[in-house]
mmCIF file of C-alpha atoms and ligand atoms in Angstrom:
data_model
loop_
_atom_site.group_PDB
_atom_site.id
_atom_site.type_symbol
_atom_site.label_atom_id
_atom_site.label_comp_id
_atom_site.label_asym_id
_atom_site.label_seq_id
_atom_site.Cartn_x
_atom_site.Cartn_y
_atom_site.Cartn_z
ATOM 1 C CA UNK X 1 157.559 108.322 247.134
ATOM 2 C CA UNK X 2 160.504 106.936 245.222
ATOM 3 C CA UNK X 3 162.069 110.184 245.036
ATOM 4 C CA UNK X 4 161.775 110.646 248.924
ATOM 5 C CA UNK X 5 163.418 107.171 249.328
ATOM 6 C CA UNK X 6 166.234 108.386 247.314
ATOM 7 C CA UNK X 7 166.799 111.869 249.000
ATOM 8 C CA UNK X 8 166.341 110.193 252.368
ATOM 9 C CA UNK X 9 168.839 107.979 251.847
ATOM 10 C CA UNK X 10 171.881 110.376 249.976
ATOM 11 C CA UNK X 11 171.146 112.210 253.125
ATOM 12 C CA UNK X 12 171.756 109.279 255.435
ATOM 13 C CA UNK X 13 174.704 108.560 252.750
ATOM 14 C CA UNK X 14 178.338 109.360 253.979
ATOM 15 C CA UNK X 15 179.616 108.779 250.833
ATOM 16 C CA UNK X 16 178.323 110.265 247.636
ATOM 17 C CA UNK X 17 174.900 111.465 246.969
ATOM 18 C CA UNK X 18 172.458 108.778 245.434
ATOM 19 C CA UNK X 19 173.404 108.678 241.615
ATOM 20 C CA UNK X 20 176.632 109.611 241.853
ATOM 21 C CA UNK X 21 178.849 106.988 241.994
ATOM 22 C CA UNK X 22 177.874 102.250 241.712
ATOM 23 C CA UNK X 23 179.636 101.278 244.634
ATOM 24 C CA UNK X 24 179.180 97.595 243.577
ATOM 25 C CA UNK X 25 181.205 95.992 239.847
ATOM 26 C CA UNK X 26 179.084 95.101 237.353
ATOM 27 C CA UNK X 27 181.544 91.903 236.387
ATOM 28 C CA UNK X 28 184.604 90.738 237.090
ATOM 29 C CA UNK X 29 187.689 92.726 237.944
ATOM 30 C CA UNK X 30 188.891 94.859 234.662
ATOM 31 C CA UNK X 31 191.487 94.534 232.374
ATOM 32 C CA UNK X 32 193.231 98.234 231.852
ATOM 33 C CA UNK X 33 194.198 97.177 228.668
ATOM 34 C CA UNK X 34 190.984 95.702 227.113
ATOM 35 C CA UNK X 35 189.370 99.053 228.571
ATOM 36 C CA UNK X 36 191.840 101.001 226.251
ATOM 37 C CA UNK X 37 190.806 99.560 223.360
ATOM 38 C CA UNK X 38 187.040 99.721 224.000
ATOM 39 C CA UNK X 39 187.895 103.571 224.601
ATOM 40 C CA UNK X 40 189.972 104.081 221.544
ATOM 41 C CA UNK X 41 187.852 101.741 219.114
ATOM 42 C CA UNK X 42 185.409 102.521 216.893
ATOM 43 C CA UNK X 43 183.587 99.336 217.046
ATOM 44 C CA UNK X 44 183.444 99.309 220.763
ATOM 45 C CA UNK X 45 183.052 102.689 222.929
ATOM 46 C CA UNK X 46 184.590 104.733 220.436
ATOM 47 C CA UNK X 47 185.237 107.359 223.594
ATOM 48 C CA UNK X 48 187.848 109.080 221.453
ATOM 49 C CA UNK X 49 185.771 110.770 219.434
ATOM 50 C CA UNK X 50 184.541 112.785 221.929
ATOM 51 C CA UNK X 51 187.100 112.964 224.934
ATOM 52 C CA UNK X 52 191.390 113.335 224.158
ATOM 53 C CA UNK X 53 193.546 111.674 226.270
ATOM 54 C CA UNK X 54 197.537 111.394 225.988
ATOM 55 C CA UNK X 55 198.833 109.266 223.420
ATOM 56 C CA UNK X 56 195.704 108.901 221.480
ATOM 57 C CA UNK X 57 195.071 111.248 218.494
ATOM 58 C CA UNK X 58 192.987 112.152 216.744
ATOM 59 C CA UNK X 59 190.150 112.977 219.504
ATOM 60 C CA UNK X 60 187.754 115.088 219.759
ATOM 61 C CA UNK X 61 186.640 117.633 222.063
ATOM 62 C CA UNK X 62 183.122 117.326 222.936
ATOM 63 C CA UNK X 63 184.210 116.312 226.088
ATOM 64 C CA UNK X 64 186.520 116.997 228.289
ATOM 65 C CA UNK X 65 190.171 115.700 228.369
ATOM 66 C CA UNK X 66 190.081 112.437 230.844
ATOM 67 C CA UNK X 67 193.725 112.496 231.488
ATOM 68 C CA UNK X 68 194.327 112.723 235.236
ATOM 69 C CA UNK X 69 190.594 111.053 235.394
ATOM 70 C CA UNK X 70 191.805 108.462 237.672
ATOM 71 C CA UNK X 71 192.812 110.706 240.327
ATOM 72 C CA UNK X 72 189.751 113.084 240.820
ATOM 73 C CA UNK X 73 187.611 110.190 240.135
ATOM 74 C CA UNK X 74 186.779 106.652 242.397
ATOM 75 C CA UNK X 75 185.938 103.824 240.292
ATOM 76 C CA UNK X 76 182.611 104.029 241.834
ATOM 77 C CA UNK X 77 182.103 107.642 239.885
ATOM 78 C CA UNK X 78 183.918 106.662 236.919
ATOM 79 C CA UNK X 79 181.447 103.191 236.900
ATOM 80 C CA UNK X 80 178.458 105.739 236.938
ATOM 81 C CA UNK X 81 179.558 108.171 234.465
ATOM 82 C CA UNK X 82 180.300 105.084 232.029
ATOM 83 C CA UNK X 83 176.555 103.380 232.608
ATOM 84 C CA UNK X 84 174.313 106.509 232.849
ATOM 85 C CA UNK X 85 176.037 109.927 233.369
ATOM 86 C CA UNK X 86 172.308 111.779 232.967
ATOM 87 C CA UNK X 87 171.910 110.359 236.666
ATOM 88 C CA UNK X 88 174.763 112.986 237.675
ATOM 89 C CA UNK X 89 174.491 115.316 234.403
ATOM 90 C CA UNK X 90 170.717 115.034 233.024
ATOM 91 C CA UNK X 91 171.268 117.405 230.126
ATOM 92 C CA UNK X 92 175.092 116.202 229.635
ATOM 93 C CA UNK X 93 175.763 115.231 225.746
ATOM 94 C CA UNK X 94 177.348 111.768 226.131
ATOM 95 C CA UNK X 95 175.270 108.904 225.481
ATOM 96 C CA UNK X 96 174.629 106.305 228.556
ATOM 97 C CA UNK X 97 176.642 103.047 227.705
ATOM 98 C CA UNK X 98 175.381 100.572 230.018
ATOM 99 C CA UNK X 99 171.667 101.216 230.248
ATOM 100 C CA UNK X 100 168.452 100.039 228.076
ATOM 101 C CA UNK X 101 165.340 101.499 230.188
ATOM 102 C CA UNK X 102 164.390 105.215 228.864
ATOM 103 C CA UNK X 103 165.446 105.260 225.625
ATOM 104 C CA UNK X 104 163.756 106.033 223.121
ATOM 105 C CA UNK X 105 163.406 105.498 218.955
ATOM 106 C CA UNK X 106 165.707 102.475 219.701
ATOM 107 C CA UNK X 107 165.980 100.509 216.273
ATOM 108 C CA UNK X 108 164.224 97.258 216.803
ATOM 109 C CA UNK X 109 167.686 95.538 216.342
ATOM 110 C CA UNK X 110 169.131 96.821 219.456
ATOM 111 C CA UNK X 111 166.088 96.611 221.622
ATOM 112 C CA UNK X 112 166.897 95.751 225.363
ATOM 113 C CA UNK X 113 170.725 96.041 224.470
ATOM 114 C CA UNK X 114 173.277 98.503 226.080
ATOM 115 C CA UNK X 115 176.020 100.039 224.125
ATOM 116 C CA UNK X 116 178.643 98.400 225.918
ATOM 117 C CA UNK X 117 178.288 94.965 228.069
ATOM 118 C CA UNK X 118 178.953 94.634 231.533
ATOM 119 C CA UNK X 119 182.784 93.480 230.925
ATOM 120 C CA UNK X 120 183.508 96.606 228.629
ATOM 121 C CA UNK X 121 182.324 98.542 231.401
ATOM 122 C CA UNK X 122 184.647 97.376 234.225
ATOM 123 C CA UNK X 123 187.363 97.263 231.594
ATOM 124 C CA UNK X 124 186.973 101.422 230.781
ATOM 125 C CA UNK X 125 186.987 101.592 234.838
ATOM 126 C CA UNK X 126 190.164 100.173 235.234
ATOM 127 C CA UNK X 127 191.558 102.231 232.377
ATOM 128 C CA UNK X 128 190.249 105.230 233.538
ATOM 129 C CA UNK X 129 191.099 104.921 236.947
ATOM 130 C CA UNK X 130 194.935 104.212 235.845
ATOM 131 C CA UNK X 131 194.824 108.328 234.210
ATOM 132 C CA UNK X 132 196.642 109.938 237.027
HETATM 133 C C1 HEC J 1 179.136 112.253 222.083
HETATM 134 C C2 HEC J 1 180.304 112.623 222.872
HETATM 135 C C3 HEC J 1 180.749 111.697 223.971
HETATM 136 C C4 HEC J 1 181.074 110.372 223.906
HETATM 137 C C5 HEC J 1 180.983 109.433 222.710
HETATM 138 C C6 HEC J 1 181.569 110.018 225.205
HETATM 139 N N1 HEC J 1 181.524 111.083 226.053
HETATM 140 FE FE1 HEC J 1 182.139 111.123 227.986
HETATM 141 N N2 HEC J 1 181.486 113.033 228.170
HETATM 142 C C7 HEC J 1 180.998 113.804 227.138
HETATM 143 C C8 HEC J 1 180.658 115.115 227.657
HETATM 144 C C9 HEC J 1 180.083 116.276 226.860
HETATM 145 C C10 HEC J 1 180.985 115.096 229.031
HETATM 146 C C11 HEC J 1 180.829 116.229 230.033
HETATM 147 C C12 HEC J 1 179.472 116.107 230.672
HETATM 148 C C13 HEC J 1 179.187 117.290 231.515
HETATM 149 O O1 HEC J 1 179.824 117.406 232.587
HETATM 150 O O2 HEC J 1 178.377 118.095 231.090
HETATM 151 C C14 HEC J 1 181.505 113.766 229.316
HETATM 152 C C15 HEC J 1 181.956 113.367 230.557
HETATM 153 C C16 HEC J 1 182.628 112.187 230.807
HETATM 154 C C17 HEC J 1 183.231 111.835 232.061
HETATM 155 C C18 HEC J 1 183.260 112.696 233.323
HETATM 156 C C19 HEC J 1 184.390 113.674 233.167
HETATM 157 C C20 HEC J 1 184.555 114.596 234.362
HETATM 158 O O3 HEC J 1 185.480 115.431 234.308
HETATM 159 O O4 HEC J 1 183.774 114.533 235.306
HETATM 160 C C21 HEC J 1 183.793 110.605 231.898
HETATM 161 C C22 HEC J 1 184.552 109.789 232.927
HETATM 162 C C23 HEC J 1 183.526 110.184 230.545
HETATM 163 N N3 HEC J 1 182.816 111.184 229.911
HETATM 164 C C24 HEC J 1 183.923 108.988 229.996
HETATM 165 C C25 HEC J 1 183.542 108.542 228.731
HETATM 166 C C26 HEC J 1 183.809 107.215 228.240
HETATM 167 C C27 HEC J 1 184.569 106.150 228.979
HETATM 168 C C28 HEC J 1 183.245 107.148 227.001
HETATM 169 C C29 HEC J 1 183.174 105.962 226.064
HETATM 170 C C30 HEC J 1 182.538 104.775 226.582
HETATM 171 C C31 HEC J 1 182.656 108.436 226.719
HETATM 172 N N4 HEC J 1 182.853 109.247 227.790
HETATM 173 C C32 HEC J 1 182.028 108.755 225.527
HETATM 174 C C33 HEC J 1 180.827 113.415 225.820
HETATM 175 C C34 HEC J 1 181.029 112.131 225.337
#
């Protein structure tokens, strides 16, 4: 039933099919900046380790390069792929930052936390959506 709610309405959907893309900011505006360092920092997103992008090395190449991210990318897809990208990839090899339901063998410790807060979130947004 849920499942026909949510094809009905990426049909009705001009847009982007349903799990594509949050239309809507999880916080305040972000900070470019601040998302650069929760991209490049290991105590934060640590992105890096997985994805190169100009003018940080070394990175890894697990993912793909996100430079010129900005441009193929709305904030609206980049804001999904940050929170939960198994809603567009299911099988794709990046952890989901921003979500706590469906996980499992969570330690105890982080129980009902996300990897990155709402804030962090909006911050790797605005970075990202600055790669032209
Ligand atoms: C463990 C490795 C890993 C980490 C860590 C990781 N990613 Fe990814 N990421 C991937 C892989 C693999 C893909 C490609 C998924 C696919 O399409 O199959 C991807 C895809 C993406 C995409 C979509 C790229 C495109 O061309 O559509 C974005 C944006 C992205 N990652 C951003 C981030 C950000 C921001 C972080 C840090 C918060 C991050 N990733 C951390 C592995 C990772």
């Amino acid at each position: 039933m849920k499942q026909a709610a949510v094809l009905l309405l990426a049909a009705l959907s001009p847009v982007a099919a349903a799990g594509d893309a949050i239309d809507v900011p999880l916080a305040v505006a972000g900070d470019a900046q601040r998302g650069r360092a929760v991209f490049l920092q290991r105590e934060q997103g640590h992105c890096v380790i997985c994805h190169a992008v100009s003018g940080a090395a070394p990175a890894g190449d697990v993912g793909p390069a996100l430079d010129g991210i900005g441009a193929r990318l709305t904030a609206a897809q980049l804001r999904q792929r940050v929170v939960d990208i198994t809603q567009v990839k299911p099988d794709a090899a990046m952890p989901a930052f921003h979500r706590t339901e469906g996980l499992q063998r969570v330690a105890a410790a982080y129980a009902g936390k996300t990897l990155l807060d709402a804030q962090q979130v909006e911050d790797l947004v605005a970075y990202l959506g600055g790669l032209k």
